[in-house]
PDB file of C-alpha atoms in Angstrom:
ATOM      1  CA  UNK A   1      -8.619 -52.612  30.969  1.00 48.00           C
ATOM      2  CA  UNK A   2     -11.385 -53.572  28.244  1.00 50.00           C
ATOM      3  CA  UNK A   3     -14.755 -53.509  30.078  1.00 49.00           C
ATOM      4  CA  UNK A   4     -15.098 -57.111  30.078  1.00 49.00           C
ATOM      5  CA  UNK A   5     -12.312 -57.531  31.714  1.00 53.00           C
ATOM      6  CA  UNK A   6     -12.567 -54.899  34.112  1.00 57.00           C
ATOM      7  CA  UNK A   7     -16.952 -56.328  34.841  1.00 55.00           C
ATOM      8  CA  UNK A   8     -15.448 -60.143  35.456  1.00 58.00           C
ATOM      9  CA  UNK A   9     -12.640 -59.084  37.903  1.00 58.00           C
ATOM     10  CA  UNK A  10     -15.593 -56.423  39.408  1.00 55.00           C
ATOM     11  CA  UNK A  11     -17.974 -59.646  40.229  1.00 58.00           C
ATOM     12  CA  UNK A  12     -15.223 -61.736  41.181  1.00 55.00           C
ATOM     13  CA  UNK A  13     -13.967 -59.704  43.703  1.00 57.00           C
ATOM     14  CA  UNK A  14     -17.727 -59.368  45.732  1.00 55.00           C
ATOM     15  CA  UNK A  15     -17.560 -62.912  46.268  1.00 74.00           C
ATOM     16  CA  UNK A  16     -13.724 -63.291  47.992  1.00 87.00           C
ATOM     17  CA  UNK A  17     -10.844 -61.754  47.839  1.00 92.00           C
ATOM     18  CA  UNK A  18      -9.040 -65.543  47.193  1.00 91.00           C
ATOM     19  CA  UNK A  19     -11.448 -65.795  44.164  1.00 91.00           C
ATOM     20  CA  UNK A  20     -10.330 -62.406  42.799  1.00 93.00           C
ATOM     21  CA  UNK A  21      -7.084 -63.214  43.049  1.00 95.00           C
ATOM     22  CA  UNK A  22      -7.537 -66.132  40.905  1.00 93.00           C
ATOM     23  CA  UNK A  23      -9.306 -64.156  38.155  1.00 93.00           C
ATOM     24  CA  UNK A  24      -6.547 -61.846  38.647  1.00 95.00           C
ATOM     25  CA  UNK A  25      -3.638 -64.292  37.790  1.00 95.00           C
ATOM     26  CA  UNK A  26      -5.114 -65.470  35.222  1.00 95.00           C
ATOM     27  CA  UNK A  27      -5.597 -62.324  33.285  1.00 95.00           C
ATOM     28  CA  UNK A  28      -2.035 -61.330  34.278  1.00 97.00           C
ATOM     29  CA  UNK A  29      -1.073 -64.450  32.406  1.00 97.00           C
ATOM     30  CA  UNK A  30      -3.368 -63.332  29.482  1.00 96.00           C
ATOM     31  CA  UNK A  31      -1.498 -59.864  29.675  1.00 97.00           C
ATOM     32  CA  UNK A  32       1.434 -61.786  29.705  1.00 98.00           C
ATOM     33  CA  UNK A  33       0.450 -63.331  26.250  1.00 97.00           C
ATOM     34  CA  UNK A  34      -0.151 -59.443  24.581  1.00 96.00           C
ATOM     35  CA  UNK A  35       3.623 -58.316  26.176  1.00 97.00           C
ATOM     36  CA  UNK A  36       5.630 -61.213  24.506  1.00 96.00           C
ATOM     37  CA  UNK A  37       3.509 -60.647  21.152  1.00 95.00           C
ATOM     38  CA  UNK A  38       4.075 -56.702  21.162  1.00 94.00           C
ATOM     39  CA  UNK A  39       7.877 -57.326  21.833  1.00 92.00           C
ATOM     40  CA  UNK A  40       8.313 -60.010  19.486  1.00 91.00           C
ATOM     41  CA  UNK A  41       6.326 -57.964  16.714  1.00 89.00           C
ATOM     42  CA  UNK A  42       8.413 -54.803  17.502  1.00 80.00           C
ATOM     43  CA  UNK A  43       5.516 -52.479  17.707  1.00 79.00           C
ATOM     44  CA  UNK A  44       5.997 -48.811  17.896  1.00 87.00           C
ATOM     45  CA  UNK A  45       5.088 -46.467  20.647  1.00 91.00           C
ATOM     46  CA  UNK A  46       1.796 -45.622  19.622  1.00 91.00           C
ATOM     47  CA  UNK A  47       0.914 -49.257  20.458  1.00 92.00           C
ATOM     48  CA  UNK A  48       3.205 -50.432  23.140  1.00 96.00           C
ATOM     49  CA  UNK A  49       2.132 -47.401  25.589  1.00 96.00           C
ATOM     50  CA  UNK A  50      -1.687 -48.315  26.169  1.00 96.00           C
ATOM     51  CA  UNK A  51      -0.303 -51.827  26.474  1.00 97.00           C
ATOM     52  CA  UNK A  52       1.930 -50.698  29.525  1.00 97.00           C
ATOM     53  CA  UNK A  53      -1.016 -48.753  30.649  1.00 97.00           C
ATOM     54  CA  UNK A  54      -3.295 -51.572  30.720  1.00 97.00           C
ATOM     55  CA  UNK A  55      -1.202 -53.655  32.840  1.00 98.00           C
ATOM     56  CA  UNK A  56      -0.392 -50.739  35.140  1.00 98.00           C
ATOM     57  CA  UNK A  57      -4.188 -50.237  35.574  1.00 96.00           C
ATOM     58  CA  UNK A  58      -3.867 -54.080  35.699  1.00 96.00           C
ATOM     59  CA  UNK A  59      -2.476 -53.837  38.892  1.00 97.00           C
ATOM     60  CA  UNK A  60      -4.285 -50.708  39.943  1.00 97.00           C
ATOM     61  CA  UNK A  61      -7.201 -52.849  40.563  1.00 94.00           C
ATOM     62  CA  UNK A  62      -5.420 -55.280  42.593  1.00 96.00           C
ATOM     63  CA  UNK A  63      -4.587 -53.283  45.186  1.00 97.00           C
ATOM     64  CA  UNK A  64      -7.601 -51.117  44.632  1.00 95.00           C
ATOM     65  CA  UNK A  65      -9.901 -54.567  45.856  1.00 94.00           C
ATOM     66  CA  UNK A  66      -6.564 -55.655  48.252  1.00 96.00           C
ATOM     67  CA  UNK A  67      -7.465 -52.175  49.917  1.00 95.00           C
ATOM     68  CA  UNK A  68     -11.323 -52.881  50.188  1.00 94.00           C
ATOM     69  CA  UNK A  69     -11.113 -56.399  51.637  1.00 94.00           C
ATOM     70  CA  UNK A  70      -8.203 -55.348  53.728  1.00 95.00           C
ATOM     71  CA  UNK A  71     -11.036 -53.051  55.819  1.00 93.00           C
ATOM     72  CA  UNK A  72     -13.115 -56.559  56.865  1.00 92.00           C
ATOM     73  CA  UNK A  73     -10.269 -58.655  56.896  1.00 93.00           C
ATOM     74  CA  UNK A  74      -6.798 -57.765  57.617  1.00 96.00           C
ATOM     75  CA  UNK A  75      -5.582 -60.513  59.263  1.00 95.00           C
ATOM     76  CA  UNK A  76      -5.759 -62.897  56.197  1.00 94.00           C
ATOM     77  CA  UNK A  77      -3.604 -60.751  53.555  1.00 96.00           C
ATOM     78  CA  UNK A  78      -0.793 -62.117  56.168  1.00 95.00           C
ATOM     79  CA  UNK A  79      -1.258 -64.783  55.871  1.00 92.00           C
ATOM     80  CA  UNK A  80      -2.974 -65.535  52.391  1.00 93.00           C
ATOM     81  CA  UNK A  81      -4.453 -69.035  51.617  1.00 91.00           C
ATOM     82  CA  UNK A  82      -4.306 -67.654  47.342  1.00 94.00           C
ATOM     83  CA  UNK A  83      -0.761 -68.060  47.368  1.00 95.00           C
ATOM     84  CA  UNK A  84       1.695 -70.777  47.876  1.00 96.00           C
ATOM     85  CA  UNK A  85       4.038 -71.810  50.885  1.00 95.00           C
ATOM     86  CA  UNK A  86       7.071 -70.864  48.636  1.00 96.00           C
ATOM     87  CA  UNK A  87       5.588 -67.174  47.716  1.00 97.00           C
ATOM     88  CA  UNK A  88       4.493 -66.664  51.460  1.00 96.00           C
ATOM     89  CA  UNK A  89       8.461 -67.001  52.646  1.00 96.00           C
ATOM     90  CA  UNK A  90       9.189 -64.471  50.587  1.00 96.00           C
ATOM     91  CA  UNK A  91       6.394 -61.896  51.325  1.00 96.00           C
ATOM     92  CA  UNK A  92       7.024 -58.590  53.186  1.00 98.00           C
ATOM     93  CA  UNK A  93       4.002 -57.184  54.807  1.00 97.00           C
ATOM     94  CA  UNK A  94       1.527 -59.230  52.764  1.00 96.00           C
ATOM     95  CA  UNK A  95       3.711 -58.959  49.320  1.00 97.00           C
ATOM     96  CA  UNK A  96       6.282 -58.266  47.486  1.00 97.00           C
ATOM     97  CA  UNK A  97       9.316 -56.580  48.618  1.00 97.00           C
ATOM     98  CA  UNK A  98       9.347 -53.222  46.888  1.00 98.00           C
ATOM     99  CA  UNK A  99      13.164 -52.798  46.553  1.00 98.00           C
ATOM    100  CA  UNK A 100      12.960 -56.356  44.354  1.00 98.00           C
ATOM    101  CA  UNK A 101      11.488 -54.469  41.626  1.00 98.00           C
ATOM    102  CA  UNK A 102      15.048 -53.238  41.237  1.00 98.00           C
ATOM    103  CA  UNK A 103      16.793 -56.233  41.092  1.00 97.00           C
ATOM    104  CA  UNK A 104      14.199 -57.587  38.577  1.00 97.00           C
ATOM    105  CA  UNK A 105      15.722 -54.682  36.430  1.00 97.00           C
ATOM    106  CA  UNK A 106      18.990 -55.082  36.464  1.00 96.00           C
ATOM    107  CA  UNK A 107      19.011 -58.831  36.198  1.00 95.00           C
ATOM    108  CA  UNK A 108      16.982 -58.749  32.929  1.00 95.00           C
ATOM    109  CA  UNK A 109      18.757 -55.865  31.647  1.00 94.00           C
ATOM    110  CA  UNK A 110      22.260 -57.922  32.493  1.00 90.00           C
ATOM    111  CA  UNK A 111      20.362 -61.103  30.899  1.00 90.00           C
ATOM    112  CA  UNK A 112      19.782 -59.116  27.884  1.00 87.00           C
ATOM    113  CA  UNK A 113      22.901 -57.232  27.537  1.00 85.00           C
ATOM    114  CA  UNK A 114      24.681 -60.684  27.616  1.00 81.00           C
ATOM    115  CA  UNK A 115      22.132 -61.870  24.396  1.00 78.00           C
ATOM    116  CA  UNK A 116      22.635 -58.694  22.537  1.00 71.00           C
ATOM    117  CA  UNK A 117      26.528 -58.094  23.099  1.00 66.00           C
ATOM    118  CA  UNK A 118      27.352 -58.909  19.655  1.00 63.00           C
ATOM    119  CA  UNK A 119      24.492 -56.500  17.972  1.00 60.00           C
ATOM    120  CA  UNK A 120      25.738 -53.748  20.715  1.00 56.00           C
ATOM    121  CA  UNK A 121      29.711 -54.365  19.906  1.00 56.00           C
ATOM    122  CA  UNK A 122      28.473 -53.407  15.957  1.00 58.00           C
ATOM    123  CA  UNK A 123      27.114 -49.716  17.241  1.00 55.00           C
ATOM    124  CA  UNK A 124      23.696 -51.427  16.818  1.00 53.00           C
ATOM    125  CA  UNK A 125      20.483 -50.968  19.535  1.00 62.00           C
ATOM    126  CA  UNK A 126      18.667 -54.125  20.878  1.00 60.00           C
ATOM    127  CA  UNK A 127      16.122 -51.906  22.054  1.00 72.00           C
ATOM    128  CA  UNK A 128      15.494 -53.266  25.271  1.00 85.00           C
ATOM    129  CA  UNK A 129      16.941 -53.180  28.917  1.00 92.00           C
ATOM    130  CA  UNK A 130      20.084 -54.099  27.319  1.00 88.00           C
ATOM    131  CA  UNK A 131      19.771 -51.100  26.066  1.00 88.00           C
ATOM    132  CA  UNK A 132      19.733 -48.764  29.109  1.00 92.00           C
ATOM    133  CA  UNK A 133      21.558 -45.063  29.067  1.00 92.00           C
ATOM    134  CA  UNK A 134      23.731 -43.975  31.564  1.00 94.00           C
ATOM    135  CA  UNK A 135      21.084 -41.458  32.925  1.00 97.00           C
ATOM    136  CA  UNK A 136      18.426 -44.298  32.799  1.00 96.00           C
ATOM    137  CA  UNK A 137      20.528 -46.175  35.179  1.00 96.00           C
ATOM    138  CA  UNK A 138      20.959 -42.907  37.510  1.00 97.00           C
ATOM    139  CA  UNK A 139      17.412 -42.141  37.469  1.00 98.00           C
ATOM    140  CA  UNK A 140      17.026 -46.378  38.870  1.00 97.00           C
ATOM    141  CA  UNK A 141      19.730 -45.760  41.029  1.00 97.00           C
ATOM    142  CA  UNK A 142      18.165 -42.553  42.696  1.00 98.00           C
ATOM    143  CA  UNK A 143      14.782 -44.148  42.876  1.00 98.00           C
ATOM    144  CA  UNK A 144      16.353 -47.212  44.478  1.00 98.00           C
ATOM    145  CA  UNK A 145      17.499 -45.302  47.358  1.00 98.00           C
ATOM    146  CA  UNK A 146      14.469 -43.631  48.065  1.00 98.00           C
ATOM    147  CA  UNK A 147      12.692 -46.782  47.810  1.00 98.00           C
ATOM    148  CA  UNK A 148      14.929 -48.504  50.191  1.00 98.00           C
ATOM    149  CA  UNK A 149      14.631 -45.823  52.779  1.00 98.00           C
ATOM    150  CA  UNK A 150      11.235 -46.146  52.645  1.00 98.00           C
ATOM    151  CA  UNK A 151      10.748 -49.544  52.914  1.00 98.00           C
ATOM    152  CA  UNK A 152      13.360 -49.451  55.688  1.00 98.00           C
ATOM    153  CA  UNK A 153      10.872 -47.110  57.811  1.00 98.00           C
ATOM    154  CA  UNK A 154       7.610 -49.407  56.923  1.00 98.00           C
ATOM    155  CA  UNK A 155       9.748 -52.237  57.909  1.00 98.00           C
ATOM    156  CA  UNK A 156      10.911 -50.595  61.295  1.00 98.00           C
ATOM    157  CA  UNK A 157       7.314 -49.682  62.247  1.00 98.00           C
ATOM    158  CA  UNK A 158       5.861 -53.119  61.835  1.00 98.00           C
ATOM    159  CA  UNK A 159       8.493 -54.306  63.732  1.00 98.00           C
ATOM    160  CA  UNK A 160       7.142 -51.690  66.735  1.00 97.00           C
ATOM    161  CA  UNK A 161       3.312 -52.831  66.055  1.00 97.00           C
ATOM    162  CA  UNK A 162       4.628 -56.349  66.133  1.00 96.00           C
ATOM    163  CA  UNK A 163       5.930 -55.600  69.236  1.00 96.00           C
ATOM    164  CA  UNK A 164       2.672 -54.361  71.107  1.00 95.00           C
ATOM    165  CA  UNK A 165       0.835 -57.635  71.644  1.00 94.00           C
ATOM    166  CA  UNK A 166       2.948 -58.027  74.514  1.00 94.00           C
ATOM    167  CA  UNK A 167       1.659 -54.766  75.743  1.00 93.00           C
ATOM    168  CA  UNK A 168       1.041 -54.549  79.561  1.00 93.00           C
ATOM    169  CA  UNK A 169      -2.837 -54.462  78.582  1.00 90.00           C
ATOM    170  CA  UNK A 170      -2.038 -57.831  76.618  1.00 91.00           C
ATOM    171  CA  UNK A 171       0.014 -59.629  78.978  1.00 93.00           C
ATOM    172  CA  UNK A 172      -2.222 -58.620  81.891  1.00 90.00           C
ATOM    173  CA  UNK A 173      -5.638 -59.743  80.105  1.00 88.00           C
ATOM    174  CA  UNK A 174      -3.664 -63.088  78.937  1.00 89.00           C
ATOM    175  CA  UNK A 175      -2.561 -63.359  82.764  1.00 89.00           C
ATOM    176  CA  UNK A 176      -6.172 -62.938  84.113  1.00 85.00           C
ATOM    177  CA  UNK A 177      -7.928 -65.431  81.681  1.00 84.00           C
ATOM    178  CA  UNK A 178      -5.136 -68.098  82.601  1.00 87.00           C
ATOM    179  CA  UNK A 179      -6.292 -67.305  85.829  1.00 85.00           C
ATOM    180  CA  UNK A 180      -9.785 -68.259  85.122  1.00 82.00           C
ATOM    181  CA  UNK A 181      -9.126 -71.349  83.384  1.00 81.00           C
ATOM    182  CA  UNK A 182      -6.825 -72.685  86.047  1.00 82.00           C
ATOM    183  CA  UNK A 183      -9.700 -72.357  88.724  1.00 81.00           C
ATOM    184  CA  UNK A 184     -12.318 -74.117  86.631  1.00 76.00           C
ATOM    185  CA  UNK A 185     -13.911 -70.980  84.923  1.00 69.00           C
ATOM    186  CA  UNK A 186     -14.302 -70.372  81.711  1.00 67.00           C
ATOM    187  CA  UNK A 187     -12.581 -68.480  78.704  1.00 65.00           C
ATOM    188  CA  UNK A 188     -13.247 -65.137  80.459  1.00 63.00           C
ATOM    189  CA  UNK A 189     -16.709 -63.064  80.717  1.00 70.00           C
ATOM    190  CA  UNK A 190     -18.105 -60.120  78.825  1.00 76.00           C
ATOM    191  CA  UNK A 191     -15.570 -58.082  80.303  1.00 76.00           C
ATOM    192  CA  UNK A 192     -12.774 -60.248  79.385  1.00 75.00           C
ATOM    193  CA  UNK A 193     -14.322 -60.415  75.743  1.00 80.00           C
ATOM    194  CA  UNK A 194     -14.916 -56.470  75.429  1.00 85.00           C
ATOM    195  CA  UNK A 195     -11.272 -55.442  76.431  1.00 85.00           C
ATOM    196  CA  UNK A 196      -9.683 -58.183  74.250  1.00 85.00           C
ATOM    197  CA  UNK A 197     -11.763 -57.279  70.998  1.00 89.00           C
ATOM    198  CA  UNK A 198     -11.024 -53.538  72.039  1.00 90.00           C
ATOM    199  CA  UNK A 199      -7.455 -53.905  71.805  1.00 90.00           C
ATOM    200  CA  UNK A 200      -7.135 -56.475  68.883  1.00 92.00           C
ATOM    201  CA  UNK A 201      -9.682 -53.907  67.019  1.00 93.00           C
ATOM    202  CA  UNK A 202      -6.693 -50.897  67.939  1.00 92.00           C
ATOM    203  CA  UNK A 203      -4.000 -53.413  66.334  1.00 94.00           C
ATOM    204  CA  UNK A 204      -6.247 -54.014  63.225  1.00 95.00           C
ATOM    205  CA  UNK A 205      -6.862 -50.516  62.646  1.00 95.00           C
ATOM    206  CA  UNK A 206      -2.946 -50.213  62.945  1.00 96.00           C
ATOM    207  CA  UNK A 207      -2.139 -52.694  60.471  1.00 97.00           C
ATOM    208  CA  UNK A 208      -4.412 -52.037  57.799  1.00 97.00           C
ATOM    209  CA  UNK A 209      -2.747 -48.278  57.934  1.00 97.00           C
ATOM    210  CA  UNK A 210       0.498 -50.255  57.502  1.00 98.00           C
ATOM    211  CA  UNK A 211      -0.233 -52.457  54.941  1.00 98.00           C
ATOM    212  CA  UNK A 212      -1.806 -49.289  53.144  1.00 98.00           C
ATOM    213  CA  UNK A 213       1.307 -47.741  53.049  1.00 98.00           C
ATOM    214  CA  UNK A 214       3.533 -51.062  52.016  1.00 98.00           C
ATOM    215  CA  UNK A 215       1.089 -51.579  48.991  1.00 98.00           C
ATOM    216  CA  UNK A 216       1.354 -47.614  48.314  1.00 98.00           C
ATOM    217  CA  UNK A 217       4.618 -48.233  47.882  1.00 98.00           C
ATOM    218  CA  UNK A 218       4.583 -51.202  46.126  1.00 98.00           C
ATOM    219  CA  UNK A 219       2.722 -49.857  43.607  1.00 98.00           C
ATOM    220  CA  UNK A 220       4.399 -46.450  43.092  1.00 98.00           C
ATOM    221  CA  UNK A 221       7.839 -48.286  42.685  1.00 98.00           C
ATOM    222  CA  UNK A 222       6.391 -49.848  39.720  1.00 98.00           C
ATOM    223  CA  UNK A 223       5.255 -47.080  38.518  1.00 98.00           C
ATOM    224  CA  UNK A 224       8.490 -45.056  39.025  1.00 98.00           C
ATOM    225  CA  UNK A 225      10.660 -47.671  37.299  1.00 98.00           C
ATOM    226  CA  UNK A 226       8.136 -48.049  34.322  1.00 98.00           C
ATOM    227  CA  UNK A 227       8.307 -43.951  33.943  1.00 98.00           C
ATOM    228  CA  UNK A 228      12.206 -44.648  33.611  1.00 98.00           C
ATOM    229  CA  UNK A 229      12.008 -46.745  30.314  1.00 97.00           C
ATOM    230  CA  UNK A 230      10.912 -46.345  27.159  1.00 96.00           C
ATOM    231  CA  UNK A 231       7.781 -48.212  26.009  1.00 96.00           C
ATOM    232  CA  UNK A 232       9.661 -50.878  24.582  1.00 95.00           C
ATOM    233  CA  UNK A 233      11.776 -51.339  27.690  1.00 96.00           C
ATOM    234  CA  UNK A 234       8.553 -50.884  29.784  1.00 97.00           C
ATOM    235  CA  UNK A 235       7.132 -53.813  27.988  1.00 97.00           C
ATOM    236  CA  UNK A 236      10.438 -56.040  28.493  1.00 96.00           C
ATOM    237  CA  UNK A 237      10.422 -55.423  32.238  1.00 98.00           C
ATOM    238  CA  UNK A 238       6.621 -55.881  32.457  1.00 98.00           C
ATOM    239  CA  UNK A 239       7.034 -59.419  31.009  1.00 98.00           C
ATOM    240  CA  UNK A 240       9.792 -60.017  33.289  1.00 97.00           C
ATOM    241  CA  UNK A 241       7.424 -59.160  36.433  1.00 98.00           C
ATOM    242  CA  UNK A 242       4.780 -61.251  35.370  1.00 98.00           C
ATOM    243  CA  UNK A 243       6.780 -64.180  34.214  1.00 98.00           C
ATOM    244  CA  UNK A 244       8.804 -64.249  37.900  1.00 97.00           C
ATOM    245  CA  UNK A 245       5.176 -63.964  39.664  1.00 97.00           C
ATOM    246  CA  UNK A 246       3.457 -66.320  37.903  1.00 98.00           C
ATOM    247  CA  UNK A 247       6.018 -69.024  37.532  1.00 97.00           C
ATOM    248  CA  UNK A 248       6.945 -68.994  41.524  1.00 97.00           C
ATOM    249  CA  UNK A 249       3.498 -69.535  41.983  1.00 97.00           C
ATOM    250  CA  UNK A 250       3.115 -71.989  39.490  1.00 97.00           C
ATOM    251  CA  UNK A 251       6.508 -73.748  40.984  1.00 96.00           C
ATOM    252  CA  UNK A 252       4.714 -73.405  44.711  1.00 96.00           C
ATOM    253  CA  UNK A 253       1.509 -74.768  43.812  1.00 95.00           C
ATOM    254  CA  UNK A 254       3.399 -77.682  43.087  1.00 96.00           C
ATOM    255  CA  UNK A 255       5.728 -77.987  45.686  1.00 95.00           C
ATOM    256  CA  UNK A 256       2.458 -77.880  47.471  1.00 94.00           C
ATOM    257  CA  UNK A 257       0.634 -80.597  46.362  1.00 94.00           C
ATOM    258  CA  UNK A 258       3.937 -82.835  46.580  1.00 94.00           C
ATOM    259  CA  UNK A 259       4.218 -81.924  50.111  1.00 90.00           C
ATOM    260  CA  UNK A 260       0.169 -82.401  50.850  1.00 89.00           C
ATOM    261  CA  UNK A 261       0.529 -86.119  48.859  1.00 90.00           C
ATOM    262  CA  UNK A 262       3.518 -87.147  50.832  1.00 89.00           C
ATOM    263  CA  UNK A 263       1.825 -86.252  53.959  1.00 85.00           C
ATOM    264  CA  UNK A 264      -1.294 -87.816  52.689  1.00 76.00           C
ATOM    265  CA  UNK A 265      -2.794 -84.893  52.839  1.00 62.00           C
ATOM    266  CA  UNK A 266      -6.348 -83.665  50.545  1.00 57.00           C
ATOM    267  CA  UNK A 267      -5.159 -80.863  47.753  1.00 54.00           C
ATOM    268  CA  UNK A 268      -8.306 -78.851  48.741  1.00 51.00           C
ATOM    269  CA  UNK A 269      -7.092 -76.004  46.040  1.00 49.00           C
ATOM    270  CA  UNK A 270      -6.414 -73.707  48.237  1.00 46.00           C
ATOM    271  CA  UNK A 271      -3.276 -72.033  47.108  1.00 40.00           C
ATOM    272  CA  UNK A 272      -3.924 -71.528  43.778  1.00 38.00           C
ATOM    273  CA  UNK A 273      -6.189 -70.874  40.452  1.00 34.00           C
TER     274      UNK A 273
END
């Protein structure tokens, strides 16, 4: 990233994290602009790869400040207030799906092959995902599975920490409290307080290891598929990222404000840029 770029994410992350993310999308949409002028200019190598390694960096520092505000706050990136309804049914562990970056793939590269089937029937190269080899598609194919199996046993373990807040220790402090309030007292004393912030603070510490490990993931599956392409193809599937990310949250932020008008409800900004 330039260094301006990299200072006004910097100072927009020590405010919030939902102000970040804002100054995020929008230079994702800015990076969007340099993809679709580098593949529509058809620039070599020598300037398509520190494109592809801006953008990776790009999202480097995303989950670089996701991490860091993660530590004070990891209840909120599961429920995020910077994106829309229509992203949030879709998230797994506070984002994307991992495996998706795989579908992304192949459903641009089909896209493609389908716009480029006459140049391809003439011997001819398009140049980009249309254009994938049969060990390109093995090397996907192998780092699908791994990906899969790995998001199967992040999956599988959140379900297990999902599980434990109706621990005996939960369901006996919930039980005791009801107990209080039912005979006039109050939400529950220092005691009460101290063994209910002890064992939330053991389930926080619990999910920030797990979203850690989702995001690890996340990041090293884009990562893997980008070392699988050429430059060229790294830029096309880039473009295809960003343009799916940005538009469903363009599309949710106004679903969102429909929804908010028709319940007569104030558009406070919340979900978006």
């Amino acid at each position: 990233m330039s260094l301006l770029l990299d200072q006004h994410l910097y100072m927009a992350e020590q405010e919030t994290f939902h102000k970040f993310f804002n100054c995020w999308i929008t230079e994702q949409d800015c990076l969007l602009q340099e993809l679709t002028s580098a593949a529509a200019s058809n620039d070599d190598d020598t300037v398509l790869r520190p494109l592809v390694v801006r953008v990776l960096q790009h999202y480097e520092h995303y989950y670089g400040a996701k991490s860091r505000w993660a530590r004070d706050d990891i209840f909120s990136m599961f429920s995020p207030s910077w994106t829309t309804t229509l992203e949030n049914a879709f998230l797994w562990i506070g984002g994307w799906r991992p495996s998706m970056a795989f579908h992304l793939l192949f459903s641009k590269s089909g896209l493609q092959l389908e716009q480029a089937l006459e140049v391809l029937i003439r011997g001819l190269c398009s140049g980009d995902l249309a254009d994938l080899s049969p060990a390109q598609v093995s090397q996907a194919d192998n780092l699908q599975r791994h990906t899969i199996r790995e998001e199967k046993e992040i999956t599988e373990e959140m379900a297990k920490h999902q599980e434990t807040i109706a621990d005996p220790s939960m369901v006996e402090l919930s039980h005791e409290v009801s107990e209080l309030l039912r005979n006039g007292g109050g939400f529950g004393g220092e005691a009460e307080t101290e063994r209910l912030e002890s064992n939330i603070a053991a389930k926080e510490k619990r999910l920030k290891e797990i979203l850690q490990r989702a995001d690890d993931l996340r990041l090293r599956t884009l990562k893997g598929v980008v070392d699988i392409l050429t430059p060229v193809q790294a830029v096309h599937f880039l473009i295809a990222a960003a343009e799916l990310h940005l538009r469903l949250h363009d599309w949710g932020r106004r679903r969102d404000a429909v929804h908010a008008a028709a319940n007569n409800q104030p558009d406070d900004g919340l979900r978006g840029p």
